[in-house]
Coordinates of C-alpha atoms in Angstrom, one line a residue:
Chain A
M1 CA -8.7 127.1 60.1
Q2 CA -6.8 126.6 63.5
R3 CA -7.9 122.9 63.2
E4 CA -6.6 122.6 59.7
V5 CA -3.2 124.2 60.4
L6 CA -2.7 121.7 63.3
D7 CA -4.3 118.9 61.2
G8 CA -1.5 119.7 58.7
A9 CA 1.1 119.8 60.9
K10 CA 0.4 116.5 62.6
E11 CA 0.3 115.1 58.8
M12 CA 3.8 116.1 58.3
M13 CA 4.7 115.0 61.8
K14 CA 3.6 111.4 60.9
E15 CA 5.7 111.6 57.6
V16 CA 8.8 112.5 59.4
I17 CA 8.3 110.1 62.5
I18 CA 7.7 107.4 60.3
E19 CA 10.9 108.3 57.8
H20 CA 13.2 109.4 60.1
L21 CA 12.6 108.3 63.8
D22 CA 14.5 105.4 64.4
I23 CA 14.0 104.3 68.2
K24 CA 15.7 100.7 68.2
N25 CA 19.0 102.8 68.5
M26 CA 18.3 105.3 70.5
L27 CA 16.5 103.2 73.4
S28 CA 18.8 100.2 73.5
S29 CA 17.5 98.5 76.1
S30 CA 15.1 100.7 77.6
N31 CA 11.6 100.9 77.0
K32 CA 10.8 104.3 78.0
F33 CA 10.0 106.9 75.5
Y34 CA 10.4 110.4 76.5
I35 CA 8.7 113.7 74.6
I36 CA 8.4 117.1 75.6
D37 CA 6.0 119.7 74.2
L38 CA 7.9 123.3 74.6
G39 CA 5.6 126.2 74.8
C40 CA 2.6 124.0 75.5
S41 CA 0.1 126.8 76.7
I42 CA -2.7 125.3 78.3
G43 CA -4.3 122.9 75.8
P44 CA -6.1 121.6 74.4
N45 CA -3.8 121.7 71.0
T46 CA -1.0 120.4 73.2
F47 CA -3.0 117.4 74.3
N48 CA -3.8 116.7 70.9
S49 CA -0.3 117.0 69.1
M50 CA 1.0 114.7 71.9
Q51 CA -1.5 111.7 71.8
H52 CA -0.7 112.2 67.8
V53 CA 3.2 111.8 68.2
V54 CA 2.3 108.8 71.0
Q55 CA 0.1 107.1 68.5
V56 CA 2.5 107.2 65.7
V57 CA 5.4 106.0 67.3
K58 CA 3.6 102.8 69.1
D59 CA 1.8 102.4 65.2
K60 CA 5.6 102.5 63.5
Y61 CA 6.8 99.7 66.0
H62 CA 3.7 97.8 66.8
D63 CA 4.9 97.6 70.1
N64 CA 2.8 97.6 73.6
I65 CA 6.0 97.7 75.5
L66 CA 6.9 101.1 75.2
E67 CA 5.9 103.6 78.4
F68 CA 5.7 107.2 77.0
Q69 CA 6.3 110.1 79.2
V70 CA 5.2 113.4 77.9
F71 CA 6.7 116.7 79.8
F72 CA 4.3 119.5 79.1
N73 CA 6.6 122.9 79.1
D74 CA 6.2 126.6 79.2
H75 CA 6.6 129.6 81.8
V76 CA 6.3 129.7 85.0
N77 CA 3.8 131.9 85.3
N78 CA 1.7 129.3 82.7
D79 CA -1.5 128.3 84.1
F80 CA -0.1 124.6 85.0
N81 CA -3.6 124.2 87.3
T82 CA -5.9 124.7 84.0
L83 CA -3.5 122.5 82.0
F84 CA -3.2 119.6 84.5
Q85 CA -7.0 119.7 85.1
S86 CA -7.7 119.2 81.4
L87 CA -5.3 116.2 80.7
P88 CA -7.2 113.6 78.8
I89 CA -8.6 110.7 81.6
D90 CA -7.7 108.1 78.7
R91 CA -4.5 109.4 77.7
S92 CA -1.9 106.6 77.3
Y93 CA 1.3 108.1 78.2
Y94 CA 2.7 109.4 81.8
A95 CA 2.4 113.5 82.2
F96 CA 4.4 116.2 84.1
G97 CA 4.8 119.5 83.9
V98 CA 8.0 121.4 83.5
P99 CA 8.2 125.1 84.4
G100 CA 11.1 127.2 82.9
S101 CA 11.9 129.0 79.8
F102 CA 12.9 127.0 76.7
H103 CA 15.9 129.0 76.4
D104 CA 17.4 127.5 79.4
R105 CA 18.4 123.9 80.3
L106 CA 14.9 122.1 81.6
F107 CA 16.6 118.2 81.7
P108 CA 19.9 116.6 82.7
S109 CA 21.5 115.3 79.3
R110 CA 20.4 113.0 76.8
S111 CA 16.9 112.7 78.3
I112 CA 14.6 113.4 75.5
H113 CA 13.7 111.2 72.5
F114 CA 11.1 113.7 70.6
A115 CA 10.8 117.6 71.4
H116 CA 7.8 119.5 70.0
C117 CA 7.5 123.4 69.7
S118 CA 4.7 124.7 68.3
T119 CA 3.9 128.2 67.8
S120 CA 6.4 129.8 70.3
I121 CA 9.6 130.1 68.9
H122 CA 8.9 133.6 67.6
W123 CA 8.4 135.0 71.2
L124 CA 11.6 136.5 72.0
S125 CA 13.3 136.2 75.6
K126 CA 13.1 140.1 75.6
T127 CA 13.4 143.4 73.7
P128 CA 16.7 144.4 72.3
K129 CA 17.8 146.9 74.5
E130 CA 19.1 149.4 71.9
L131 CA 15.5 149.7 70.6
L132 CA 14.6 151.6 73.7
D133 CA 17.8 153.9 73.7
E134 CA 16.8 157.1 72.5
K135 CA 20.6 157.4 71.4
S136 CA 21.1 154.3 69.6
P137 CA 20.5 154.0 65.8
S138 CA 18.0 151.2 66.4
W139 CA 15.8 153.5 68.3
N140 CA 12.2 152.5 68.1
K141 CA 10.2 155.6 68.8
G142 CA 9.1 153.7 72.1
L143 CA 7.8 150.8 70.3
I144 CA 8.8 147.2 70.7
H145 CA 7.9 145.6 67.9
Y146 CA 9.5 145.6 64.4
I147 CA 6.7 145.6 62.4
G148 CA 5.9 148.7 60.1
A149 CA 9.8 150.1 61.1
S150 CA 11.3 151.8 59.0
N151 CA 14.5 151.6 60.3
I152 CA 16.6 148.7 59.2
E153 CA 18.4 148.7 62.2
V154 CA 15.3 148.0 64.0
M155 CA 14.9 144.8 62.1
N156 CA 18.4 143.8 62.6
A157 CA 18.0 144.3 66.4
Y158 CA 15.4 141.8 66.2
V159 CA 17.1 139.3 64.0
A160 CA 19.9 139.5 66.5
Q161 CA 18.0 138.8 69.5
F162 CA 16.1 135.9 68.0
E163 CA 19.4 134.6 67.1
K164 CA 20.8 135.0 70.8
D165 CA 17.7 133.3 71.9
M166 CA 18.0 130.2 69.3
E167 CA 21.3 129.8 70.2
M168 CA 20.4 129.2 73.7
F169 CA 17.3 126.9 72.7
F170 CA 19.6 125.1 70.5
N171 CA 22.3 124.5 73.1
A172 CA 20.3 123.2 75.7
R173 CA 18.0 121.1 73.3
A174 CA 21.3 119.7 71.8
E175 CA 22.6 118.7 75.7
E176 CA 19.1 117.4 76.4
I177 CA 18.2 115.2 73.3
V178 CA 19.8 112.0 72.7
P179 CA 21.4 111.0 69.4
G180 CA 18.8 110.0 67.0
G181 CA 16.5 112.2 68.9
M182 CA 14.3 114.4 66.7
M183 CA 12.7 117.6 67.3
V184 CA 9.8 119.3 65.3
L185 CA 9.4 123.3 65.2
I186 CA 6.6 125.0 63.6
S187 CA 6.2 128.3 63.6
P188 CA 3.6 131.0 62.0
Q189 CA 4.4 133.3 59.3
F190 CA 2.9 136.9 59.7
S191 CA 4.8 138.8 57.4
E192 CA 4.8 142.8 57.9
R193 CA 2.4 142.7 54.9
L194 CA -0.3 141.2 57.2
L195 CA -0.5 144.4 59.4
N196 CA 0.5 146.8 56.8
F197 CA -2.0 146.7 54.3
S198 CA -3.0 150.1 52.0
G199 CA 0.1 151.4 52.3
K200 CA -1.3 152.6 56.1
L201 CA -0.3 151.0 59.3
D202 CA -2.7 150.6 61.8
E203 CA -1.5 151.7 64.8
S204 CA -4.1 150.4 67.0
L205 CA -3.1 146.9 65.7
V206 CA 0.5 147.2 66.0
N207 CA 0.4 148.6 69.4
S208 CA -1.8 145.6 70.2
F209 CA 1.5 143.5 69.2
N210 CA 3.4 145.3 71.5
G211 CA 5.4 142.2 73.0
P212 CA 8.8 141.2 71.6
V213 CA 8.2 138.7 68.5
Y214 CA 10.0 137.8 65.5
F215 CA 8.7 135.5 63.1
P216 CA 11.4 133.6 61.2
S217 CA 12.2 132.9 58.0
I218 CA 13.6 129.6 56.4
E219 CA 16.8 131.4 56.0
D220 CA 16.6 132.0 59.9
M221 CA 16.3 129.1 60.8
T222 CA 18.6 127.5 58.7
K223 CA 21.2 129.6 59.7
V224 CA 20.6 129.1 63.4
V225 CA 20.6 125.3 63.0
E226 CA 23.9 125.0 61.1
K227 CA 25.7 127.5 63.3
N228 CA 24.6 125.1 66.6
G229 CA 25.6 122.2 64.3
C230 CA 24.3 119.3 66.8
F231 CA 21.1 118.9 64.4
S232 CA 20.9 117.8 60.6
I233 CA 17.9 119.2 58.9
E234 CA 15.4 116.3 57.6
K235 CA 12.6 118.3 56.4
I236 CA 12.2 122.5 56.1
E237 CA 8.9 123.8 54.3
L238 CA 6.4 126.4 54.3
T239 CA 3.0 125.2 54.4
Y240 CA -0.3 126.7 53.3
P241 CA -4.0 126.1 54.3
K242 CA -5.2 124.0 51.8
S243 CA -8.8 125.0 52.9
K244 CA -11.6 126.3 50.7
L245 CA -12.6 128.7 53.6
V246 CA -10.9 131.7 51.4
D247 CA -13.7 131.2 48.4
E248 CA -16.6 130.1 50.5
A249 CA -16.5 131.9 53.5
D250 CA -17.1 135.7 54.7
A251 CA -14.8 138.0 56.0
K252 CA -16.2 137.5 59.6
T253 CA -15.9 133.5 59.5
L254 CA -12.3 134.1 58.3
M255 CA -11.8 136.5 61.0
I256 CA -13.2 134.5 63.5
N257 CA -10.9 131.7 62.5
L258 CA -7.8 133.7 62.1
R259 CA -8.8 135.4 65.6
A260 CA -8.7 132.0 67.4
V261 CA -5.2 131.4 66.0
L262 CA -3.9 134.9 67.2
E263 CA -5.6 134.9 70.0
G264 CA -3.8 131.6 71.3
L265 CA -0.7 133.3 70.6
F266 CA -1.6 136.8 72.6
I267 CA -3.2 134.6 75.8
N268 CA 0.3 132.5 75.9
H269 CA 2.3 135.6 76.0
F270 CA -0.2 138.2 77.8
G271 CA -2.6 136.5 79.6
S272 CA -6.5 136.0 78.7
K273 CA -7.5 139.5 79.9
I274 CA -5.4 141.6 77.9
A275 CA -5.6 139.5 74.8
K276 CA -9.6 139.6 74.9
E277 CA -9.4 143.2 75.4
A278 CA -6.8 143.8 72.5
F279 CA -9.0 141.7 69.9
T280 CA -12.3 143.4 71.0
R281 CA -11.1 146.6 70.5
T282 CA -8.8 146.0 67.3
I283 CA -9.4 143.0 65.3
L284 CA -13.1 142.3 65.2
K285 CA -13.9 146.1 64.6
S286 CA -11.7 146.5 61.6
D287 CA -13.7 146.1 58.5
E288 CA -10.7 147.1 56.2
I289 CA -8.5 144.4 58.0
S290 CA -11.0 141.9 57.2
A291 CA -11.5 142.7 53.9
W292 CA -8.0 142.7 53.4
M293 CA -7.2 139.7 55.1
K294 CA -9.8 137.3 53.1
I295 CA -7.5 138.3 50.0
N296 CA -4.3 137.6 51.8
Y297 CA -5.3 134.5 53.3
K298 CA -2.8 132.6 52.0
K299 CA 0.0 134.3 53.4
A300 CA -1.0 133.1 56.8
C301 CA 1.4 130.2 56.2
Q302 CA 3.9 128.2 58.7
L303 CA 7.1 127.1 58.8
F304 CA 7.8 123.1 59.3
I305 CA 11.2 121.9 60.8
A306 CA 12.4 118.5 61.6
L307 CA 15.3 118.0 63.0
K308 CA 17.6 115.2 64.0
R309 CA 20.0 115.1 66.9
K310 CA 23.6 114.1 65.0
Chain B
M1 CA 7.1 122.9 116.6
Q2 CA 6.6 122.1 112.6
R3 CA 10.1 123.4 111.7
E4 CA 11.3 120.9 114.6
V5 CA 9.4 118.1 113.5
L6 CA 10.5 118.6 110.0
D7 CA 14.5 119.1 111.2
G8 CA 14.1 115.7 113.1
A9 CA 12.7 113.7 110.2
K10 CA 15.5 115.4 108.1
E11 CA 18.2 114.0 110.4
M12 CA 16.7 110.5 110.3
M13 CA 16.8 110.9 106.3
K14 CA 20.0 111.9 106.4
E15 CA 20.9 108.9 108.2
V16 CA 19.0 106.1 106.5
I17 CA 20.7 107.5 103.1
I18 CA 24.3 107.5 104.3
E19 CA 23.6 103.8 106.0
H20 CA 21.3 102.5 103.3
L21 CA 21.3 103.8 99.9
D22 CA 23.6 102.6 97.4
I23 CA 23.5 104.3 94.4
K24 CA 26.6 103.0 92.3
N25 CA 24.5 99.4 91.9
M26 CA 21.1 101.5 91.2
L27 CA 22.5 103.7 88.5
S28 CA 24.9 101.6 86.6
S29 CA 26.0 103.9 83.8
S30 CA 23.7 106.4 84.3
N31 CA 24.2 109.6 86.2
K32 CA 20.5 110.6 86.7
F33 CA 19.0 110.4 90.0
Y34 CA 15.1 110.5 89.7
I35 CA 13.4 111.8 93.3
I36 CA 9.5 112.1 94.0
D37 CA 7.9 114.1 96.6
L38 CA 4.5 112.0 97.0
G39 CA 1.9 114.7 98.4
C40 CA 4.2 117.7 98.3
S41 CA 1.4 120.0 98.8
I42 CA 2.4 123.8 97.4
G43 CA 5.7 124.4 99.3
P44 CA 8.0 125.4 100.7
N45 CA 8.0 122.3 103.0
T46 CA 8.5 120.2 99.7
F47 CA 11.3 122.5 98.7
N48 CA 13.3 122.2 102.1
S49 CA 12.9 118.4 101.9
M50 CA 14.0 117.8 98.6
Q51 CA 16.8 120.0 98.6
H52 CA 18.1 118.0 101.8
V53 CA 18.0 114.9 99.9
V54 CA 19.8 116.1 97.2
Q55 CA 22.7 117.4 99.2
V56 CA 22.6 114.4 101.3
V57 CA 23.5 112.3 98.2
K58 CA 25.7 114.4 96.9
D59 CA 27.7 114.7 100.2
K60 CA 28.0 111.0 100.3
Y61 CA 29.2 110.4 97.0
H62 CA 31.4 113.4 96.6
D63 CA 29.8 113.4 93.2
N64 CA 29.5 116.4 91.1
I65 CA 28.4 114.6 87.8
L66 CA 25.1 113.3 89.1
E67 CA 22.1 115.1 87.7
F68 CA 19.0 115.3 90.0
Q69 CA 15.5 115.4 88.7
V70 CA 12.9 115.9 91.4
F71 CA 9.0 115.5 90.7
F72 CA 6.6 116.8 92.7
N73 CA 3.5 115.1 93.1
D74 CA 0.1 115.9 94.6
H75 CA -3.4 115.8 93.2
V76 CA -4.6 117.1 89.9
N77 CA -6.5 119.7 92.0
N78 CA -3.1 120.9 94.1
D79 CA -2.3 124.5 93.3
F80 CA 0.7 123.4 91.4
N81 CA 0.7 127.3 90.1
T82 CA 1.6 128.2 93.3
L83 CA 4.4 125.7 93.6
F84 CA 5.8 126.3 90.2
Q85 CA 6.3 130.3 91.0
S86 CA 7.5 129.4 94.6
L87 CA 10.5 127.0 93.1
P88 CA 13.8 128.3 94.8
I89 CA 15.8 129.9 92.1
D90 CA 19.3 128.5 93.4
R91 CA 18.1 124.7 93.6
S92 CA 20.4 122.0 92.2
Y93 CA 17.8 119.7 90.4
Y94 CA 15.5 119.9 87.5
A95 CA 12.3 120.2 88.6
F96 CA 8.8 118.8 87.5
G97 CA 5.2 118.7 88.6
V98 CA 3.4 115.3 88.6
P99 CA -0.5 115.6 88.9
G100 CA -2.4 112.5 90.3
S101 CA -3.3 110.3 93.1
F102 CA -0.4 108.5 94.4
H103 CA -3.0 105.5 95.0
D104 CA -2.5 105.0 91.1
R105 CA 0.6 104.5 88.9
L106 CA 2.7 107.9 88.5
F107 CA 5.6 106.9 86.4
P108 CA 7.2 104.1 84.1
S109 CA 8.2 101.2 85.5
R110 CA 11.7 101.4 87.6
S111 CA 12.1 105.2 87.2
I112 CA 12.7 106.3 90.5
H113 CA 15.5 106.1 92.6
F114 CA 14.0 107.7 95.9
A115 CA 10.3 108.2 96.8
H116 CA 9.7 110.6 99.8
C117 CA 6.2 110.9 101.4
S118 CA 5.3 113.2 104.4
T119 CA 2.2 113.8 106.1
S120 CA 0.1 112.4 103.4
I121 CA -0.5 108.7 104.0
H122 CA -3.4 109.4 106.3
W123 CA -5.7 110.9 103.7
L124 CA -7.7 108.0 102.4
S125 CA -8.9 108.0 98.8
K126 CA -12.5 107.9 99.8
T127 CA -14.9 107.3 102.9
P128 CA -15.5 103.6 103.4
K129 CA -19.2 102.9 102.1
E130 CA -20.6 101.0 104.5
L131 CA -20.2 104.0 107.3
L132 CA -22.7 105.9 105.5
D133 CA -25.2 103.1 104.9
E134 CA -27.8 103.0 107.9
K135 CA -28.5 99.2 107.7
S136 CA -24.9 98.6 107.8
P137 CA -23.0 97.4 111.3
S138 CA -20.7 100.0 110.7
W139 CA -22.9 102.8 110.1
N140 CA -21.6 105.8 111.6
K141 CA -24.5 108.2 112.3
G142 CA -23.5 110.4 109.3
L143 CA -20.0 110.9 110.4
I144 CA -17.2 110.0 108.2
H145 CA -14.8 110.1 111.0
Y146 CA -13.8 107.1 113.0
I147 CA -12.7 109.7 115.6
G148 CA -14.6 109.1 119.1
A149 CA -16.7 106.3 117.5
S150 CA -17.9 103.7 120.1
N151 CA -18.3 101.0 117.5
I152 CA -15.4 98.8 116.6
E153 CA -16.9 98.2 113.1
V154 CA -16.3 101.7 112.5
M155 CA -12.8 101.7 113.3
N156 CA -12.5 98.3 111.4
A157 CA -14.1 100.2 108.3
Y158 CA -11.1 102.7 108.5
V159 CA -8.5 100.4 108.8
A160 CA -9.8 98.3 105.9
Q161 CA -10.0 101.4 103.7
F162 CA -6.5 102.4 105.1
E163 CA -5.2 98.8 103.8
K164 CA -7.0 98.9 100.6
D165 CA -5.4 102.5 99.8
M166 CA -1.8 101.3 100.9
E167 CA -2.1 98.2 98.8
M168 CA -2.7 100.3 95.9
F169 CA 0.0 102.6 96.8
F170 CA 2.8 99.9 97.6
N171 CA 1.8 98.2 94.2
A172 CA 2.3 101.4 92.3
R173 CA 5.3 102.3 93.9
A174 CA 6.9 98.8 93.6
E175 CA 6.6 99.2 90.1
E176 CA 8.1 102.7 90.0
I177 CA 10.9 102.5 92.3
V178 CA 14.2 100.6 91.1
P179 CA 15.5 97.8 92.9
G180 CA 18.1 99.1 95.5
G181 CA 15.9 102.5 95.5
M182 CA 14.4 103.7 99.0
M183 CA 11.3 105.2 100.2
V184 CA 11.0 107.5 103.2
L185 CA 7.6 107.6 104.9
I186 CA 6.5 109.8 107.4
S187 CA 3.2 110.2 109.0
P188 CA 1.5 111.9 112.1
Q189 CA 0.2 110.3 115.0
F190 CA -2.8 111.9 116.1
S191 CA -4.5 109.2 118.4
E192 CA -8.1 109.5 119.6
R193 CA -6.8 110.7 122.9
L194 CA -6.2 113.8 121.3
L195 CA -9.4 114.9 120.7
N196 CA -11.0 112.6 123.2
F197 CA -10.2 114.8 126.1
S198 CA -11.8 114.8 129.7
G199 CA -13.5 111.7 128.9
K200 CA -15.8 114.1 126.5
L201 CA -15.9 114.5 122.6
D202 CA -15.6 118.1 121.6
E203 CA -18.3 117.6 118.6
S204 CA -17.3 120.7 116.7
L205 CA -13.6 119.6 116.5
V206 CA -14.4 116.4 115.1
N207 CA -16.7 117.9 112.9
S208 CA -14.1 119.6 111.7
F209 CA -11.9 116.8 110.8
N210 CA -14.7 115.6 108.4
G211 CA -12.4 114.4 105.6
P212 CA -11.8 110.7 105.7
V213 CA -8.2 109.8 107.3
Y214 CA -6.9 107.4 109.3
F215 CA -3.5 107.7 111.2
P216 CA -1.5 104.6 110.8
S217 CA 0.4 102.7 113.8
I218 CA 3.8 100.9 113.6
E219 CA 1.8 97.7 113.4
D220 CA -0.4 99.0 110.5
M221 CA 2.0 100.2 108.6
T222 CA 4.1 97.0 109.1
K223 CA 1.2 94.9 107.7
V224 CA 1.0 96.9 104.8
V225 CA 4.2 96.6 103.8
E226 CA 4.9 92.9 104.6
K227 CA 1.9 92.1 102.0
N228 CA 3.3 93.9 99.4
G229 CA 6.2 92.0 100.0
C230 CA 8.9 94.3 97.3
F231 CA 10.2 96.3 100.4
S232 CA 12.6 95.5 103.1
I233 CA 12.1 97.9 106.2
E234 CA 15.5 99.7 107.1
K235 CA 13.7 101.6 109.8
I236 CA 10.8 102.1 111.6
E237 CA 10.0 104.4 114.8
L238 CA 8.2 106.7 116.4
T239 CA 9.5 109.9 117.2
Y240 CA 8.8 112.9 119.5
P241 CA 9.5 116.6 119.3
K242 CA 12.5 117.4 121.7
S243 CA 11.6 121.0 122.3
K244 CA 11.1 122.3 125.6
L245 CA 8.0 123.9 124.5
V246 CA 6.3 122.0 126.7
D247 CA 7.9 123.3 130.0
E248 CA 8.3 126.7 128.8
A249 CA 5.7 128.3 126.5
D250 CA 2.2 129.0 127.1
A251 CA -0.7 127.5 125.9
K252 CA -1.5 129.6 123.2
T253 CA 2.2 129.4 121.8
L254 CA 1.8 126.0 121.5
M255 CA -1.3 126.1 120.2
I256 CA -0.4 128.3 117.3
N257 CA 2.5 126.2 116.9
L258 CA 0.5 123.1 116.5
R259 CA -2.4 125.0 114.7
A260 CA 0.3 125.3 111.6
V261 CA 0.7 121.5 111.6
L262 CA -2.8 120.9 111.7
E263 CA -3.9 123.4 109.0
G264 CA -1.1 122.4 106.6
L265 CA -2.9 118.9 106.6
F266 CA -6.2 120.9 106.3
I267 CA -5.4 123.1 103.7
N268 CA -4.1 120.4 101.8
H269 CA -7.4 118.4 102.0
F270 CA -10.1 120.8 102.2
G271 CA -8.4 124.1 100.5
S272 CA -7.7 127.0 102.4
K273 CA -10.7 128.8 103.0
I274 CA -12.5 126.1 104.7
A275 CA -9.3 125.0 106.9
K276 CA -9.0 128.6 108.1
E277 CA -12.9 128.7 108.7
A278 CA -12.6 125.7 110.9
F279 CA -9.6 126.6 113.0
T280 CA -10.9 130.1 113.5
R281 CA -14.2 128.9 114.9
T282 CA -13.0 125.9 116.9
I283 CA -9.5 125.0 117.6
L284 CA -8.4 128.8 118.6
K285 CA -11.1 129.2 120.7
S286 CA -11.2 126.1 122.7
D287 CA -9.4 126.9 126.6
E288 CA -10.0 123.4 127.4
I289 CA -8.6 121.8 124.4
S290 CA -5.4 124.2 124.7
A291 CA -4.7 123.4 128.2
W292 CA -5.0 119.9 127.7
M293 CA -2.7 119.6 124.7
K294 CA -0.1 121.2 126.7
I295 CA -0.2 118.3 129.1
N296 CA -0.4 115.8 125.6
Y297 CA 2.1 117.7 123.9
K298 CA 4.4 114.7 123.5
K299 CA 1.5 112.3 121.9
A300 CA 1.8 114.5 118.8
C301 CA 4.7 112.4 117.4
Q302 CA 5.0 110.8 114.3
L303 CA 6.0 107.5 112.2
F304 CA 9.0 107.8 110.4
I305 CA 9.7 104.4 108.2
A306 CA 12.6 104.1 105.4
L307 CA 12.0 101.0 103.0
K308 CA 14.1 99.6 100.1
R309 CA 13.0 98.1 97.0
K310 CA 14.3 94.4 97.0

């Protein structure tokens, strides 16, 4: 499923590059094309995506003069050693690491021609303060997650933090991306229903999700893009896995596949040890969830957004 | 002493930047200044040098519009995680990691305005094959070092490998550095005499130096630069520590200071475990060497070269 999700995103990226990217104007006399993967983690998905972008641009312009620079960004605590040691030998680009939060500036102004960010924008920069304040109407019983929260104030605090983060994110990218440059954002869509099955909340599962995350909707993303005002939306849509997996596979196979996706998110955020423990303790042992997820498989869709710097 | 060596190099870098660097022509309409530190290791010396270059260029042009990008390069097995986590918070440049051998291309053509390489070019890319071949006139008794070798063929094989490596190094930099861009190379000068004291060879010390290294002379460097033909030599000279350390300090202090320099080289090449062991076993326990080094302190000088891309 992870592979299929990636393949679907790759196909859509190809379409938007072919339809909307105009490098002739962007590069003028230069032959250097700068790509960044924001929140790249340690590979190999990032290598797959980056080589794809390079190849699609090359194919579109039948151009062997272009020189590609790919910048791999993630938090300063990301394992860049593993990332660098796994770089494909036969890559057709120059590779660089960029340590730092993508909510801040990472590059000089007008440096980037294509930005890519997959499965990362839902990680909030911090837990909204009011959720941890017992006296606040948004007090979340010590939980740092909105999933299953009965209080609308809790959800609002998460949305507000997401919007603040995205404001910083888009302000930074608006400076860094050249006019005409593009940005593709891909974000998973885990609704509350994913975790809130049978009307009951699985506490251990909710607790395993204890990092501050918010999974934005189409409406959320449209709002933050419009507020920033520097990007036009070329494409925005929800995509569903096309696989026959739901009909054919048993719940276990499905779990293993979905686990790979979720574990990637967790490793990225909490490190591999905690992630492994969380998944061993909770997800794989929950037969109820397994059965429920089989039915709700199609809800594990993702949001695809292609933007162009005005 | 390490600090003093660095300070001396910084002073000379400042001079060559003030006297020889002309950014107005180089940058034309852009405001982005690209710096690379080749063989940066894990810090903190590289941060010190890079901030210095940025500050000197800023001061020279009284310019707050310039945006600096610093690329930290070292082998793919360098500990970039430590490097990234040690990046100064208050740095006035955008920071990137560049994994790969500096004998190969690291950047697109005409990308770099200032290249810096300190205490790195003496590491050879490999041990010359013929030294390991018993039938060759350059057979080096299984040793992979020229220090103390009685056979002139052995030395020649090292010189030849150094020249091959530098040919690749200069070919790559000639492509990457913009016309008018500068490169500063700093290389320690450990002559055979450093290790060959009292007419006898300390076998354990020689064995601890078992990576392929060659410490080039002014003549060696002049030759490789001229062979490449793309750079003019703006400055080339041997520098000596000005410290009164030799007169005042006892041998032990001197050893500890020099050890820091040497250990840095070793850690860079062999990793910290091997380096620590080698130094604990050999250098610090050798009273003879200690006494000898006190006398020969001034021979621990370094070669400073400033080049400009034609």
